[in-house]
Amino acid sequence: MKPYTLIRSKRKTLALCVDGEGQLVVRAPLKLAERDIEAFIEKKAQWIAARQRRIAEEAARFKVFELVDGESILLFGEPHVVNRGDVTRVTVVDEHILVPLSMTLEGFAGWMRFISKKVIKERVAYYAKLMGVSHSTVKITSARRRWGSCSAKNTLNFSWRLVMCPRWVIDYVVVHELCHVAFKNHSPQFWEYVATQMPHYKEARSWLRNNQTLMDVI
């Protein structure tokens, strides 16, 4: 049996979780016998293995990106393979991204920022009209900890790294920030407003939580 971290407290139930490092954490009542804890772990062995496998796969998928031939990166939620060659500009062909031999990583990030800006501004314009929301300017940032934000003066800020997310997730972030024009908080009223525009917003929130490491890919 693999080692695990045992945390005892006054809780009444036994709970398991697998942390971001793939380690098993067990939360147990103060007096629960260790043999009962291990029996429960054994019973959940398949679930534990699946969770650890998923975390390992995500870690491999979202390693730091290098601009080399054969490297993979997400574009609108789909993996694309980089091919460096005799081209004058970055070109997307099916599931491949053709990159000039002379292009640097900073230049490639600039290209992704350009694509992100174009798409995000289009989606903001679309949803602002649909929702009847008036906002200030739209800024594309290099933020690594926040996908989007709305200032007190209704300036909408979006991380260019959103270009790696599926389009329906980008739409959620856009709607989320437009809703902040009316509600500068995350009150129940705010989430009700979000739901009127995007009923399945919880799936998008879940995707962003599960893919937060995208912020550190490039």
Short mmCIF file of N, CA and C in Angstrom, two decimals, residues 24-91:
data_model
loop_
_atom_site.label_atom_id
_atom_site.label_comp_id
_atom_site.label_asym_id
_atom_site.label_seq_id
_atom_site.Cartn_x
_atom_site.Cartn_y
_atom_site.Cartn_z
N LEU A 24 -1.83 10.93 -1.53
CA LEU A 24 -3.10 10.64 -0.89
C LEU A 24 -3.15 11.28 0.50
N VAL A 25 -4.23 12.01 0.77
CA VAL A 25 -4.44 12.63 2.07
C VAL A 25 -5.72 12.04 2.67
N VAL A 26 -5.60 11.54 3.88
CA VAL A 26 -6.74 10.90 4.55
C VAL A 26 -7.14 11.75 5.75
N ARG A 27 -8.40 12.12 5.82
CA ARG A 27 -8.94 12.88 6.95
C ARG A 27 -9.86 11.94 7.73
N ALA A 28 -9.52 11.72 9.00
CA ALA A 28 -10.23 10.71 9.78
C ALA A 28 -10.63 11.22 11.16
N PRO A 29 -11.66 10.60 11.75
CA PRO A 29 -12.04 10.92 13.13
C PRO A 29 -10.90 10.58 14.09
N LEU A 30 -10.88 11.21 15.22
CA LEU A 30 -9.80 11.05 16.17
C LEU A 30 -9.55 9.60 16.60
N LYS A 31 -10.61 8.84 16.85
CA LYS A 31 -10.45 7.51 17.42
C LYS A 31 -10.67 6.36 16.44
N LEU A 32 -10.78 6.67 15.17
CA LEU A 32 -11.00 5.60 14.20
C LEU A 32 -9.74 4.74 14.07
N ALA A 33 -9.92 3.42 14.18
CA ALA A 33 -8.79 2.50 14.14
C ALA A 33 -8.09 2.56 12.78
N GLU A 34 -6.77 2.41 12.80
CA GLU A 34 -6.00 2.50 11.57
C GLU A 34 -6.35 1.36 10.60
N ARG A 35 -6.69 0.20 11.14
CA ARG A 35 -7.07 -0.91 10.26
C ARG A 35 -8.34 -0.58 9.47
N ASP A 36 -9.24 0.19 10.08
CA ASP A 36 -10.46 0.61 9.39
C ASP A 36 -10.14 1.64 8.30
N ILE A 37 -9.17 2.49 8.60
CA ILE A 37 -8.75 3.50 7.63
C ILE A 37 -8.13 2.81 6.40
N GLU A 38 -7.26 1.83 6.66
CA GLU A 38 -6.60 1.14 5.56
C GLU A 38 -7.57 0.28 4.76
N ALA A 39 -8.58 -0.26 5.44
CA ALA A 39 -9.60 -1.04 4.72
C ALA A 39 -10.38 -0.13 3.78
N PHE A 40 -10.64 1.10 4.24
CA PHE A 40 -11.37 2.06 3.41
C PHE A 40 -10.52 2.48 2.21
N ILE A 41 -9.23 2.67 2.45
CA ILE A 41 -8.32 3.03 1.36
C ILE A 41 -8.28 1.93 0.32
N GLU A 42 -8.22 0.69 0.82
CA GLU A 42 -8.19 -0.47 -0.09
C GLU A 42 -9.45 -0.52 -0.94
N LYS A 43 -10.58 -0.20 -0.32
CA LYS A 43 -11.85 -0.22 -1.02
C LYS A 43 -11.89 0.84 -2.13
N LYS A 44 -11.20 1.96 -1.89
CA LYS A 44 -11.20 3.07 -2.84
C LYS A 44 -9.95 3.08 -3.73
N ALA A 45 -9.24 1.96 -3.77
CA ALA A 45 -7.97 1.89 -4.49
C ALA A 45 -8.10 2.29 -5.96
N GLN A 46 -9.17 1.84 -6.59
CA GLN A 46 -9.36 2.13 -8.01
C GLN A 46 -9.56 3.63 -8.23
N TRP A 47 -10.36 4.27 -7.38
CA TRP A 47 -10.60 5.72 -7.48
C TRP A 47 -9.30 6.47 -7.25
N ILE A 48 -8.53 6.05 -6.24
CA ILE A 48 -7.26 6.72 -5.92
C ILE A 48 -6.30 6.63 -7.10
N ALA A 49 -6.18 5.45 -7.68
CA ALA A 49 -5.27 5.26 -8.81
C ALA A 49 -5.67 6.11 -10.01
N ALA A 50 -7.00 6.22 -10.25
CA ALA A 50 -7.49 7.02 -11.37
C ALA A 50 -7.16 8.50 -11.17
N ARG A 51 -7.34 8.98 -9.93
CA ARG A 51 -7.04 10.38 -9.63
C ARG A 51 -5.55 10.67 -9.78
N GLN A 52 -4.72 9.76 -9.28
CA GLN A 52 -3.28 9.96 -9.38
C GLN A 52 -2.82 9.92 -10.82
N ARG A 53 -3.42 9.06 -11.62
CA ARG A 53 -3.08 8.95 -13.04
C ARG A 53 -3.46 10.24 -13.77
N ARG A 54 -4.64 10.78 -13.44
CA ARG A 54 -5.09 12.01 -14.09
C ARG A 54 -4.17 13.18 -13.75
N ILE A 55 -3.76 13.27 -12.50
CA ILE A 55 -2.87 14.36 -12.08
C ILE A 55 -1.53 14.24 -12.78
N ALA A 56 -1.02 13.02 -12.90
CA ALA A 56 0.26 12.80 -13.59
C ALA A 56 0.15 13.18 -15.06
N GLU A 57 -0.98 12.85 -15.69
CA GLU A 57 -1.19 13.18 -17.10
C GLU A 57 -1.27 14.68 -17.31
N GLU A 58 -1.95 15.37 -16.38
CA GLU A 58 -2.07 16.82 -16.49
C GLU A 58 -0.72 17.49 -16.31
N ALA A 59 0.10 16.95 -15.39
CA ALA A 59 1.43 17.53 -15.17
C ALA A 59 2.28 17.39 -16.43
N ALA A 60 2.15 16.25 -17.09
CA ALA A 60 2.92 16.02 -18.32
C ALA A 60 2.41 16.91 -19.44
N ARG A 61 1.10 17.08 -19.50
CA ARG A 61 0.48 17.86 -20.58
C ARG A 61 0.82 19.34 -20.46
N PHE A 62 0.87 19.85 -19.24
CA PHE A 62 1.05 21.28 -19.04
C PHE A 62 2.45 21.65 -18.57
N LYS A 63 3.46 20.93 -19.07
CA LYS A 63 4.83 21.29 -18.76
C LYS A 63 5.16 22.60 -19.48
N VAL A 64 6.22 23.24 -19.07
CA VAL A 64 6.62 24.51 -19.66
C VAL A 64 6.88 24.33 -21.16
N PHE A 65 6.31 25.21 -21.94
CA PHE A 65 6.40 25.13 -23.40
C PHE A 65 7.76 25.60 -23.92
N GLU A 66 8.30 24.87 -24.87
CA GLU A 66 9.53 25.26 -25.56
C GLU A 66 9.22 25.33 -27.05
N LEU A 67 9.73 26.36 -27.70
CA LEU A 67 9.46 26.55 -29.13
C LEU A 67 10.42 25.69 -29.94
N VAL A 68 10.16 24.38 -29.93
CA VAL A 68 10.99 23.44 -30.68
C VAL A 68 10.10 22.56 -31.53
N ASP A 69 10.67 22.02 -32.58
CA ASP A 69 9.93 21.17 -33.50
C ASP A 69 9.32 19.97 -32.76
N GLY A 70 8.03 19.76 -32.96
CA GLY A 70 7.36 18.63 -32.34
C GLY A 70 6.73 18.93 -30.99
N GLU A 71 6.99 20.13 -30.44
CA GLU A 71 6.38 20.52 -29.16
C GLU A 71 4.88 20.72 -29.36
N SER A 72 4.13 20.53 -28.28
CA SER A 72 2.67 20.66 -28.35
C SER A 72 2.18 21.78 -27.44
N ILE A 73 1.15 22.48 -27.90
CA ILE A 73 0.55 23.54 -27.10
C ILE A 73 -0.94 23.62 -27.43
N LEU A 74 -1.73 24.04 -26.45
CA LEU A 74 -3.16 24.18 -26.68
C LEU A 74 -3.47 25.48 -27.41
N LEU A 75 -4.38 25.39 -28.37
CA LEU A 75 -4.90 26.57 -29.05
C LEU A 75 -6.41 26.39 -29.10
N PHE A 76 -7.12 27.27 -28.40
CA PHE A 76 -8.57 27.16 -28.25
C PHE A 76 -8.98 25.77 -27.73
N GLY A 77 -8.19 25.28 -26.78
CA GLY A 77 -8.54 24.04 -26.09
C GLY A 77 -8.11 22.77 -26.79
N GLU A 78 -7.54 22.89 -27.99
CA GLU A 78 -7.14 21.71 -28.76
C GLU A 78 -5.61 21.67 -28.88
N PRO A 79 -5.00 20.50 -28.67
CA PRO A 79 -3.55 20.40 -28.79
C PRO A 79 -3.09 20.58 -30.24
N HIS A 80 -2.07 21.40 -30.41
CA HIS A 80 -1.47 21.64 -31.72
C HIS A 80 0.03 21.37 -31.64
N VAL A 81 0.56 20.77 -32.68
CA VAL A 81 1.99 20.46 -32.74
C VAL A 81 2.73 21.56 -33.50
N VAL A 82 3.84 22.01 -32.91
CA VAL A 82 4.66 23.05 -33.55
C VAL A 82 5.61 22.42 -34.57
N ASN A 83 5.64 23.01 -35.75
CA ASN A 83 6.58 22.59 -36.79
C ASN A 83 7.34 23.83 -37.26
N ARG A 84 8.64 23.88 -37.03
CA ARG A 84 9.44 25.00 -37.47
C ARG A 84 9.91 24.74 -38.89
N GLY A 85 9.81 25.76 -39.73
CA GLY A 85 10.19 25.55 -41.12
C GLY A 85 10.39 26.84 -41.88
N ASP A 86 10.48 26.71 -43.19
CA ASP A 86 10.76 27.84 -44.07
C ASP A 86 9.46 28.57 -44.40
N VAL A 87 8.91 29.26 -43.40
CA VAL A 87 7.70 30.07 -43.58
C VAL A 87 8.00 31.48 -43.08
N THR A 88 7.25 32.45 -43.56
CA THR A 88 7.51 33.84 -43.20
C THR A 88 6.67 34.33 -42.02
N ARG A 89 5.63 33.57 -41.70
CA ARG A 89 4.77 33.96 -40.57
C ARG A 89 4.15 32.72 -39.97
N VAL A 90 3.64 32.85 -38.74
CA VAL A 90 3.00 31.73 -38.06
C VAL A 90 1.70 31.39 -38.80
N THR A 91 1.51 30.13 -39.09
CA THR A 91 0.33 29.68 -39.82
C THR A 91 -0.23 28.42 -39.16
#
